PDB file of C-alpha atoms in Angstrom:
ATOM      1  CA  UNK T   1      17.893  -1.114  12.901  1.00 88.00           C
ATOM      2  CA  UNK T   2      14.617  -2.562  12.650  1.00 94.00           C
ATOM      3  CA  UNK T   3      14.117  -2.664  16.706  1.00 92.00           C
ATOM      4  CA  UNK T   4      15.074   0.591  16.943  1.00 92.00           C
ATOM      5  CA  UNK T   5      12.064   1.678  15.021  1.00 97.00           C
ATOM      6  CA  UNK T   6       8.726   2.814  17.454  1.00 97.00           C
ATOM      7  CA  UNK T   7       5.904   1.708  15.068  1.00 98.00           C
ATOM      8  CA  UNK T   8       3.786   4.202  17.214  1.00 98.00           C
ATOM      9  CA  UNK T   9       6.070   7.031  16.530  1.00 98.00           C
ATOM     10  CA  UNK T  10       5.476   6.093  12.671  1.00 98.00           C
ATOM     11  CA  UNK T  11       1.547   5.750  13.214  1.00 98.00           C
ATOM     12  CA  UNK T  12       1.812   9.361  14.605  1.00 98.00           C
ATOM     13  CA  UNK T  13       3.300  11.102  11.530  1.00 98.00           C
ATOM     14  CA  UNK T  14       0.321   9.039   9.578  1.00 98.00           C
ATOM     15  CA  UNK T  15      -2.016  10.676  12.144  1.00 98.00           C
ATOM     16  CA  UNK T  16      -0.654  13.836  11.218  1.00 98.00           C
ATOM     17  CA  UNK T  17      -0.362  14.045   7.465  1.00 98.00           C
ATOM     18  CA  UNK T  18      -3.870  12.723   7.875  1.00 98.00           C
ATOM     19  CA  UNK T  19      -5.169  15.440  10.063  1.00 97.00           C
ATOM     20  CA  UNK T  20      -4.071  17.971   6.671  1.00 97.00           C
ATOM     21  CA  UNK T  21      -4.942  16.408   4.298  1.00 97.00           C
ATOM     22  CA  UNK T  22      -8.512  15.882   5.681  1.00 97.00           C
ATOM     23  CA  UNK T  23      -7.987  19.395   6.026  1.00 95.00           C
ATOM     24  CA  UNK T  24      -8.245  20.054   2.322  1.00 94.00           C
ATOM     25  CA  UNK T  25     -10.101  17.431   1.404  1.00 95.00           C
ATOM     26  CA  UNK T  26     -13.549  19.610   3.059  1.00 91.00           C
ATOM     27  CA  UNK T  27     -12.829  22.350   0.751  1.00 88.00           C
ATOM     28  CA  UNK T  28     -12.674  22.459  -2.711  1.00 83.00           C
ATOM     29  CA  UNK T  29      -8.216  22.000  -3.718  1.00 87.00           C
ATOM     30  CA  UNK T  30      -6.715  22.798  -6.668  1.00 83.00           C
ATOM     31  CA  UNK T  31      -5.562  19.380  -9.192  1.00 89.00           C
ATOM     32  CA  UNK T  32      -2.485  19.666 -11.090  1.00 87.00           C
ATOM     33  CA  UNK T  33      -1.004  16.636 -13.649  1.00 89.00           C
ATOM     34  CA  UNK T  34       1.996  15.242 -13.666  1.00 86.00           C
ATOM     35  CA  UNK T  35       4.214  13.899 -16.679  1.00 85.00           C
ATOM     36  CA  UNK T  36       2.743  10.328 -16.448  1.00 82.00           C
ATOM     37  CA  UNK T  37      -0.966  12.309 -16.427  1.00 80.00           C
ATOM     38  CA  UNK T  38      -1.185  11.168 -13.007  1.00 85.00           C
ATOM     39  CA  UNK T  39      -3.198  13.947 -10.946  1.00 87.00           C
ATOM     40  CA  UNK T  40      -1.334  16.003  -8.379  1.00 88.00           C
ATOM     41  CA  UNK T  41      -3.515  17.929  -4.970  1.00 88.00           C
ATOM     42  CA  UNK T  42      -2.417  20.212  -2.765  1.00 93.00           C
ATOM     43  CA  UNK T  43      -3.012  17.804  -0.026  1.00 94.00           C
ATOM     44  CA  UNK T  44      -0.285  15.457  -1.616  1.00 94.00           C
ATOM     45  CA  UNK T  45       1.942  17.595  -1.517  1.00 94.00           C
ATOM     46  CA  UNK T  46       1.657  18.643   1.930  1.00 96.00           C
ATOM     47  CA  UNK T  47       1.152  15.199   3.289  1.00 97.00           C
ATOM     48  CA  UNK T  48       4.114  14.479   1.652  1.00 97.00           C
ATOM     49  CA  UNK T  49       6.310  17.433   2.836  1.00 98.00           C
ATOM     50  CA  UNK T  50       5.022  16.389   6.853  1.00 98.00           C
ATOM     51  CA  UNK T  51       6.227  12.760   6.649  1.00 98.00           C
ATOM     52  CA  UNK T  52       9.134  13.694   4.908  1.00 98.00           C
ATOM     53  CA  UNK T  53      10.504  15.987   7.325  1.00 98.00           C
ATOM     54  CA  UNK T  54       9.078  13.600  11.096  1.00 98.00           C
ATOM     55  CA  UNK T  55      10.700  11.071   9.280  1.00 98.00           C
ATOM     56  CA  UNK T  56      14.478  13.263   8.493  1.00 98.00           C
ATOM     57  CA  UNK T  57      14.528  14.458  12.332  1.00 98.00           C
ATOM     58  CA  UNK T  58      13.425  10.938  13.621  1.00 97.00           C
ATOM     59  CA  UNK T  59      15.726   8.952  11.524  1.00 97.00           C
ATOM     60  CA  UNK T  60      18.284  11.006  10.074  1.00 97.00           C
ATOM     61  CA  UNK T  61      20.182   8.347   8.666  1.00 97.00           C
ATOM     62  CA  UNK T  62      17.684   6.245   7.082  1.00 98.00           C
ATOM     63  CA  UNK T  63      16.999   6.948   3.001  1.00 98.00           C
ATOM     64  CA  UNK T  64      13.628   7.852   1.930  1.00 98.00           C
ATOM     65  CA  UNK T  65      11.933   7.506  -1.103  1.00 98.00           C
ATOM     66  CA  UNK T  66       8.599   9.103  -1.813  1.00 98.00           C
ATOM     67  CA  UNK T  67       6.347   8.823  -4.965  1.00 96.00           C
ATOM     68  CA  UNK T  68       6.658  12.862  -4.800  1.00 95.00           C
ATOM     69  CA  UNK T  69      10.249  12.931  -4.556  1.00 95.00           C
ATOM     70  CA  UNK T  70      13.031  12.838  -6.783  1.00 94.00           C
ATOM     71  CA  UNK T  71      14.081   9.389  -7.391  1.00 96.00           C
ATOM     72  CA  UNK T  72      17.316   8.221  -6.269  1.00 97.00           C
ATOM     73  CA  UNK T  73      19.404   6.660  -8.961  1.00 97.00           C
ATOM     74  CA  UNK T  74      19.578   3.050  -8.897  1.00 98.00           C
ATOM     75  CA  UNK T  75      23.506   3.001  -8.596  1.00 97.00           C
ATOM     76  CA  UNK T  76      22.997   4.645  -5.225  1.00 98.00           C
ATOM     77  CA  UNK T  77      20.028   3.499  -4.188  1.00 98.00           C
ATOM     78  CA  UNK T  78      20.978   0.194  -5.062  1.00 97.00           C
ATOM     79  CA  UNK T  79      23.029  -0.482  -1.562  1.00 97.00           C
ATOM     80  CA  UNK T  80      20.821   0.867   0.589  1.00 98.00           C
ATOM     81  CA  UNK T  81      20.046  -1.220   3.574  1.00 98.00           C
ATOM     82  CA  UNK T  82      17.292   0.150   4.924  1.00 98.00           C
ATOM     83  CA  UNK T  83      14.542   2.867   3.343  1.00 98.00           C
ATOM     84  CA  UNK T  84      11.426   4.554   3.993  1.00 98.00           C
ATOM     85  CA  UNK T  85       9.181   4.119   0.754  1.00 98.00           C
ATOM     86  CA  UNK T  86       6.160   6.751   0.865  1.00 98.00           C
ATOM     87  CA  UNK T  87       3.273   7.548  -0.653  1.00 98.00           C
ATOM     88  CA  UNK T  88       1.331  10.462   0.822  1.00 97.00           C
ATOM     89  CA  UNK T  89      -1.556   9.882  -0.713  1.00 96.00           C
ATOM     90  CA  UNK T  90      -2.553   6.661  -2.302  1.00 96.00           C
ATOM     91  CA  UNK T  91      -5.458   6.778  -4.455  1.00 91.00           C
ATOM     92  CA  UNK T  92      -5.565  10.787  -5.359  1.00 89.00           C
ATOM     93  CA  UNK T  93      -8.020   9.287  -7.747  1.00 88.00           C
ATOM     94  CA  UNK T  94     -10.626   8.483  -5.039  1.00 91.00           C
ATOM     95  CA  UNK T  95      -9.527  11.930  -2.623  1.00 92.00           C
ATOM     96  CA  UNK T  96     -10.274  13.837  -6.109  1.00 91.00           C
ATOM     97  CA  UNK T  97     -13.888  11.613  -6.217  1.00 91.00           C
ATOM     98  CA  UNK T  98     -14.343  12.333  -2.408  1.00 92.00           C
ATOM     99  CA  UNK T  99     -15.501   8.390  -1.370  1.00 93.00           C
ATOM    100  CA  UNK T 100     -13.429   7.888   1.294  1.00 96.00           C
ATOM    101  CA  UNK T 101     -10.892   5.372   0.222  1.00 95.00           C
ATOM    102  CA  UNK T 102      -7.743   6.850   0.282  1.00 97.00           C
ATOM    103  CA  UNK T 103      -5.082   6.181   2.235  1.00 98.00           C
ATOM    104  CA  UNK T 104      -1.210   7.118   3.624  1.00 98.00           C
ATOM    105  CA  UNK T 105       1.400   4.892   3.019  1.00 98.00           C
ATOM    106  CA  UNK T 106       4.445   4.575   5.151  1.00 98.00           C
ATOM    107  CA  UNK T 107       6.962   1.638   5.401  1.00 98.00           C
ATOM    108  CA  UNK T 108       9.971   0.671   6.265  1.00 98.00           C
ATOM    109  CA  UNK T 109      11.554  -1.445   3.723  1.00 98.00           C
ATOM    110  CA  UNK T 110      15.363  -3.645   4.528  1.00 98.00           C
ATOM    111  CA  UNK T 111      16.767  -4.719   1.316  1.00 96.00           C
ATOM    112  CA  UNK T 112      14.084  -5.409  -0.959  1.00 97.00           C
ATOM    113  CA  UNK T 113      11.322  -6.886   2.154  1.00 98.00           C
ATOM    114  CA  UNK T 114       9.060  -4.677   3.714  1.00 98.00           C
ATOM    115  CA  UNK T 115       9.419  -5.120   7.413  1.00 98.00           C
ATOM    116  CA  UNK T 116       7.053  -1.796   8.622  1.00 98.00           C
ATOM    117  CA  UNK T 117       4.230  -0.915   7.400  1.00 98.00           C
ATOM    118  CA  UNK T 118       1.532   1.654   8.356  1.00 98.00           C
ATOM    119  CA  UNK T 119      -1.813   2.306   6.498  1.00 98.00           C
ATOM    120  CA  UNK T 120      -4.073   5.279   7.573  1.00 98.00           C
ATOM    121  CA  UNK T 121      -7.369   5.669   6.150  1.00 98.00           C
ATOM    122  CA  UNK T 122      -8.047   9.296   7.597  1.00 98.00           C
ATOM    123  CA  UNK T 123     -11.722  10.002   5.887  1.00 97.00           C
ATOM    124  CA  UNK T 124     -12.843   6.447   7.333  1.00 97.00           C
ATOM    125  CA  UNK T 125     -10.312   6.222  10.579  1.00 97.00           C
ATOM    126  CA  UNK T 126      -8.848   3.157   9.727  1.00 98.00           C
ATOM    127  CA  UNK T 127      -5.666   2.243  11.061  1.00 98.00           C
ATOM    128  CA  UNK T 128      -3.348  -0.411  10.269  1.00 98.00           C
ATOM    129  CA  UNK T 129      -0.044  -0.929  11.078  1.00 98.00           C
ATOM    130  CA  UNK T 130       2.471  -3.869  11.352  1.00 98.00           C
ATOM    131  CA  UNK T 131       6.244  -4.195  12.435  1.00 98.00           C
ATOM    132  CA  UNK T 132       8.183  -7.761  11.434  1.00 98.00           C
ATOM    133  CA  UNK T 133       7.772 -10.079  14.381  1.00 97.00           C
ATOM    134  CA  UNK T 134       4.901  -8.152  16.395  1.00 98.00           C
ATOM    135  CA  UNK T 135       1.878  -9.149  14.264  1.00 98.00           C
ATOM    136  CA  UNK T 136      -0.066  -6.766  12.115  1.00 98.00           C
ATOM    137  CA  UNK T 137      -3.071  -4.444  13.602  1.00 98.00           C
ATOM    138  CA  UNK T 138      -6.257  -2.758  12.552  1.00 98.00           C
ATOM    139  CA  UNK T 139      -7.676  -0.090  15.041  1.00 98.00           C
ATOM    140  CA  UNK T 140      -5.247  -2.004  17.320  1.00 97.00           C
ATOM    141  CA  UNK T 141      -7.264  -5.655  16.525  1.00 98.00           C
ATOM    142  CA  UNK T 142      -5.127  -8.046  15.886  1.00 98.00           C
ATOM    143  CA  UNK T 143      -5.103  -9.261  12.288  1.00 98.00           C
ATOM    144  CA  UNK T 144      -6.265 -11.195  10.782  1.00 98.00           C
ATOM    145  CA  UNK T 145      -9.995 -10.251  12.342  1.00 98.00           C
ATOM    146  CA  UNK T 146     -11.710 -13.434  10.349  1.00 96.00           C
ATOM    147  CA  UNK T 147     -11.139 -16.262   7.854  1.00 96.00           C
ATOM    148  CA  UNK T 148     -13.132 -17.980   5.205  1.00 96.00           C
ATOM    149  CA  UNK T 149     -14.168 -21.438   6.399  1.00 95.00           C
ATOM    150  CA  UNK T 150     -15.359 -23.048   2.819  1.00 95.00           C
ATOM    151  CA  UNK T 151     -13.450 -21.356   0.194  1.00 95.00           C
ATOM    152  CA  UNK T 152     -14.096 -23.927  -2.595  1.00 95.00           C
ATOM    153  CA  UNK T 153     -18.141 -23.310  -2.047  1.00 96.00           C
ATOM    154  CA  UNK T 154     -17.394 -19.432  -2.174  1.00 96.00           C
ATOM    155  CA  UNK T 155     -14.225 -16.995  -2.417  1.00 97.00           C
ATOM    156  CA  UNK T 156     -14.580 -12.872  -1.519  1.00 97.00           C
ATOM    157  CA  UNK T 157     -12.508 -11.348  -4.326  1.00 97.00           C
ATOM    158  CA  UNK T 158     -11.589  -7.705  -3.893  1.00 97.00           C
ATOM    159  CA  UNK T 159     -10.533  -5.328  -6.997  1.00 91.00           C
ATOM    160  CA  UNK T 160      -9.543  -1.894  -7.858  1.00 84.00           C
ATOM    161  CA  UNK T 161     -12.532   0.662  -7.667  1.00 75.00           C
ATOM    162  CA  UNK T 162     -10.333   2.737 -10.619  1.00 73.00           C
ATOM    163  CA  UNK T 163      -8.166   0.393 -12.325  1.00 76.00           C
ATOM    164  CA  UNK T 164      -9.851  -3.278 -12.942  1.00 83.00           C
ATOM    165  CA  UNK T 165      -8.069  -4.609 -15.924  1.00 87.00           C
ATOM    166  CA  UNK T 166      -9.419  -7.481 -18.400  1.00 89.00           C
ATOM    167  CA  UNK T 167      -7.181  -9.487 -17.036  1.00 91.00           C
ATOM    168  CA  UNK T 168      -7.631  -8.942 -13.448  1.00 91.00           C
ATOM    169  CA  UNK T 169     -11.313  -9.414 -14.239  1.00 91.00           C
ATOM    170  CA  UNK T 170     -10.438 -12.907 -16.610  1.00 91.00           C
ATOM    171  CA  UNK T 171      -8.022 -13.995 -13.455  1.00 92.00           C
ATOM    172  CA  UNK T 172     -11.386 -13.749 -10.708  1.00 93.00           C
ATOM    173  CA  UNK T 173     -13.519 -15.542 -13.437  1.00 93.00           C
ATOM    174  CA  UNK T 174     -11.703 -18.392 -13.522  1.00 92.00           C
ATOM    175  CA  UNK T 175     -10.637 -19.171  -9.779  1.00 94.00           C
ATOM    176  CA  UNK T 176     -11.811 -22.140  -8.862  1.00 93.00           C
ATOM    177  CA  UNK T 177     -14.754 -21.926  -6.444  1.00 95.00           C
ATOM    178  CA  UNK T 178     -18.834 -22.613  -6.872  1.00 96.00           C
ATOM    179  CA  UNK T 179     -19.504 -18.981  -5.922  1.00 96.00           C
ATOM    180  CA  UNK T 180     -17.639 -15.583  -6.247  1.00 96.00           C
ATOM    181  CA  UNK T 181     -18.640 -12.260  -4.301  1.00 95.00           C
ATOM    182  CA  UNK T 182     -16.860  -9.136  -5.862  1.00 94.00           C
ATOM    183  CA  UNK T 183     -16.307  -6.414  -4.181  1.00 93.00           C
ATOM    184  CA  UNK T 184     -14.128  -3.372  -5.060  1.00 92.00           C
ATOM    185  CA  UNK T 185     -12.294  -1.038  -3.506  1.00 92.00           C
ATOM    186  CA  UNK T 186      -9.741   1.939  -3.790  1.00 89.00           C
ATOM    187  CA  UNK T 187      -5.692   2.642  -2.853  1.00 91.00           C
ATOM    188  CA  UNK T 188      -4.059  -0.383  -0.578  1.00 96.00           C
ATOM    189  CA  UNK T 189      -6.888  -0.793   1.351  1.00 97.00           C
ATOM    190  CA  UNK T 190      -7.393  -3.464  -0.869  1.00 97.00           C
ATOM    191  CA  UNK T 191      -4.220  -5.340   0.401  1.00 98.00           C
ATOM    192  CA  UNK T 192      -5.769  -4.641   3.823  1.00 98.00           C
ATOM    193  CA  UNK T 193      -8.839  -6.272   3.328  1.00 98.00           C
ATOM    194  CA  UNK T 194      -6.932  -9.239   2.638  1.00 98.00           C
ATOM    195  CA  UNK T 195      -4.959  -8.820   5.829  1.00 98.00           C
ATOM    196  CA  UNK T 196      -7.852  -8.709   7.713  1.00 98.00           C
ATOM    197  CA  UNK T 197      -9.788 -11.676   6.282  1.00 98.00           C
ATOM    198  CA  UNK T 198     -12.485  -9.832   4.858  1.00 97.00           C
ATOM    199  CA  UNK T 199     -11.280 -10.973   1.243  1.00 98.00           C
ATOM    200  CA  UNK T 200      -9.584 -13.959   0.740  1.00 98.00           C
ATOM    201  CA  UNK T 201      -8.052 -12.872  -2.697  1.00 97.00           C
ATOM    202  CA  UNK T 202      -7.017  -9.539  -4.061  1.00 97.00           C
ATOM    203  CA  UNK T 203      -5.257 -10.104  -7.779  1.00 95.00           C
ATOM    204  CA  UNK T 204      -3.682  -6.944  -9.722  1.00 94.00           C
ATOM    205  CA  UNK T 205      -3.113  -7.670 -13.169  1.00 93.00           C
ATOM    206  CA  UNK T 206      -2.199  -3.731 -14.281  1.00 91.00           C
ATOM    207  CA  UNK T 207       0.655  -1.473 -13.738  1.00 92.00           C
ATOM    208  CA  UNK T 208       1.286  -0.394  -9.552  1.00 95.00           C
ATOM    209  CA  UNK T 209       4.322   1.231  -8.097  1.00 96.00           C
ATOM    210  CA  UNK T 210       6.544  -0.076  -5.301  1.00 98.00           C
ATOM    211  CA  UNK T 211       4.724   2.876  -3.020  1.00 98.00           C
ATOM    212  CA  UNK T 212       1.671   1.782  -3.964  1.00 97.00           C
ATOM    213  CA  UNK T 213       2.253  -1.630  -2.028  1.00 98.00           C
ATOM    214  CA  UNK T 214       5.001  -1.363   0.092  1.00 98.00           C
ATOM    215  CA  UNK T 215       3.318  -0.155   3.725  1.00 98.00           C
ATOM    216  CA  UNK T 216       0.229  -2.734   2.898  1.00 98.00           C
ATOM    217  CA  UNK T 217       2.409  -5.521   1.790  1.00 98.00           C
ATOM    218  CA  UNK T 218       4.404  -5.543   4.937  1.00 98.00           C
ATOM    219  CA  UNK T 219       0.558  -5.885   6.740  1.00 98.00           C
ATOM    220  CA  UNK T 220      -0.268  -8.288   4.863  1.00 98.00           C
ATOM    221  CA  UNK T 221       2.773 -10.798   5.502  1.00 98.00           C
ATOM    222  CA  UNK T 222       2.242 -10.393   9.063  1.00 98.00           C
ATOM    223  CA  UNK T 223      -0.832 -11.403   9.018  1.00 98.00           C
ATOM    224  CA  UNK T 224      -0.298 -14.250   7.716  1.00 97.00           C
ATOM    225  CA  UNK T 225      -0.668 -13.693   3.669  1.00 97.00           C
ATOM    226  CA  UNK T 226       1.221 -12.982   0.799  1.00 96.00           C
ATOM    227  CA  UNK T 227       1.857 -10.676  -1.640  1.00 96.00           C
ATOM    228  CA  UNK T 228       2.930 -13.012  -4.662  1.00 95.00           C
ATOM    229  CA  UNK T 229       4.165 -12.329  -7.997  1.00 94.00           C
ATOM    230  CA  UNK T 230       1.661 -13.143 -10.671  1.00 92.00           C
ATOM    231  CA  UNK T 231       2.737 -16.354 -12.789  1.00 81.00           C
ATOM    232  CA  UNK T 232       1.608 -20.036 -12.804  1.00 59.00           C
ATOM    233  CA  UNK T 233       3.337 -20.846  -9.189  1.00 63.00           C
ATOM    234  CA  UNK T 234       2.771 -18.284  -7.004  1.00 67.00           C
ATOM    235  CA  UNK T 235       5.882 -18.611  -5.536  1.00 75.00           C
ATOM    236  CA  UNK T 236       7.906 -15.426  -5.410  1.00 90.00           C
ATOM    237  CA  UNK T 237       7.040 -12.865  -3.519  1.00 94.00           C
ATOM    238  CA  UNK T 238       7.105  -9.090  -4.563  1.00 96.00           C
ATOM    239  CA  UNK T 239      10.189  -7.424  -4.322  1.00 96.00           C
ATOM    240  CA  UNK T 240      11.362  -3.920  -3.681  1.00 98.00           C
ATOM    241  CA  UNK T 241      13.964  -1.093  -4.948  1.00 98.00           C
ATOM    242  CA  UNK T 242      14.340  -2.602  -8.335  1.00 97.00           C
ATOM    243  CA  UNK T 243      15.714  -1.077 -10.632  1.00 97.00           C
ATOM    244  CA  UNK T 244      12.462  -0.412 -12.320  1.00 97.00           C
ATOM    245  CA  UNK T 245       9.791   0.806  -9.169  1.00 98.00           C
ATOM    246  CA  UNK T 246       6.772  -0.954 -11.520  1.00 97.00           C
ATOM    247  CA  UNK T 247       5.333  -3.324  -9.729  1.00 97.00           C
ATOM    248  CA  UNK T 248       4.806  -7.080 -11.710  1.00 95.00           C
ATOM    249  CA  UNK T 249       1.521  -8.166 -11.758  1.00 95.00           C
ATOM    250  CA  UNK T 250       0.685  -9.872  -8.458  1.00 96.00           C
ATOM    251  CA  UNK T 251      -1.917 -12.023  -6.267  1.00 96.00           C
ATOM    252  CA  UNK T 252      -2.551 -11.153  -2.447  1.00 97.00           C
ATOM    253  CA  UNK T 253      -3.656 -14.334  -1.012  1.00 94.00           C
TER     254      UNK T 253
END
């Protein structure tokens, strides 16, 4: 299945939900709030209703599941071999600030791995993108673009622009290295600054969804990194369409 994919065709329907929702992002958009309090634009919605439908005529037989969709019940969902996992708009917190960092999230995920992933950062025109086997891309670079010669004398740590948690910021206090520089950073760009070897760590001690990883995460790994689930090994990797879409705590490294 996975072969049959065209990562470009998938980087073209990013391209396009982009184009919209940059659209609405130069005028002032209407904000709505969902049940969890989570804000809701126009231009989610849209970008949303784009990929949805490329992705139904492209790949009619492929599942999808979108943070603005319906969820599938686990029962069902549970024996799916292959699914699209979406998020039209990650960080609506950051669109709603206008800064830039905001990104759509497409991938392509077979059993509970993602093997696809593509990132577009329309406001900034970044584009990353990453199939299982061919190597992971920014702006068609190969990734990852640098790496940190002397981590013990000093680590780049990047963490959530909107959500840095106690313990996220306890976790980057403690790493073990004479010098730390902090950076943050909104939506999964911050698993794609990892990617890229611009920071060597990127640790999320607060609540994420599968959506909110899923196209990153499958940059990440092949670039060489990991998305690991946060506990004293940082062994397991993160896994997808659980029964519960929350995220565990986890560690890009």
């Amino acid at each position: 299945m996975l072969k049959e994919i065209n990562l470009e065709d998938i980087v073209a329907i990013a391209q396009k939900a982009g184009d919209a929702i940059m659209q609405i992002y130069t005028k002032d958009f209407t904000i709505e709030y969902k049940d969890d309090k989570s804000p809701l634009t126009e231009a989610d919605t849209k970008s949303n209703e784009i990929i949805c439908n490329a992705l139904e005529k492209l790949y009619p037989n492929i599942p999808i599941m979108s943070e603005e969709n319906k969820q599938t019940e686990y029962e069902v969902r549970k024996n799916w071999d292959y699914y699209w996992c979406i998020d039209p708009i990650d960080g609506t917190k950051e669109f709603i600030k206008k800064n830039d960092e905001f990104t759509v999230n497409i991938a392509l995920i077979h059993k509970d791995t993602p093997v696809l992933g593509v990132v577009y950062a329309p406001a900034i025109a970044e584009m990353y993108k990453a199939k299982k086997g061919d190597g992971a891309f920014k702006n068609n670079q190969k990734l990852p673009l640098q790496t940190n010669p002397n981590p013990k004398e000093k680590l780049f740590v990047v963490a959530s622009k909107s959500h840095l948690s106690l313990e996220t910021q306890e976790f980057i206090d403690n790493l073990e290295t004479k010098e730390i520089e902090q950076v943050s950073k909104g939506s999964s760009l911050k698993l794609c600054m990892v990617a890229e070897g611009e920071a060597d760590i990127y640790p999320r001690l607060a609540p994420t969804m599968e959506w909110d990883t899923a196209a990153a995460d499958a940059i990440v790994r092949e670039s060489g990194k990991m998305t690991y689930q946060y506990n004293l090994t940082l062994e397991d990797s993160l896994c997808y369409n659980k029964e519960n879409l929350l995220n565990p705590w986890f560690v890009v490294r």
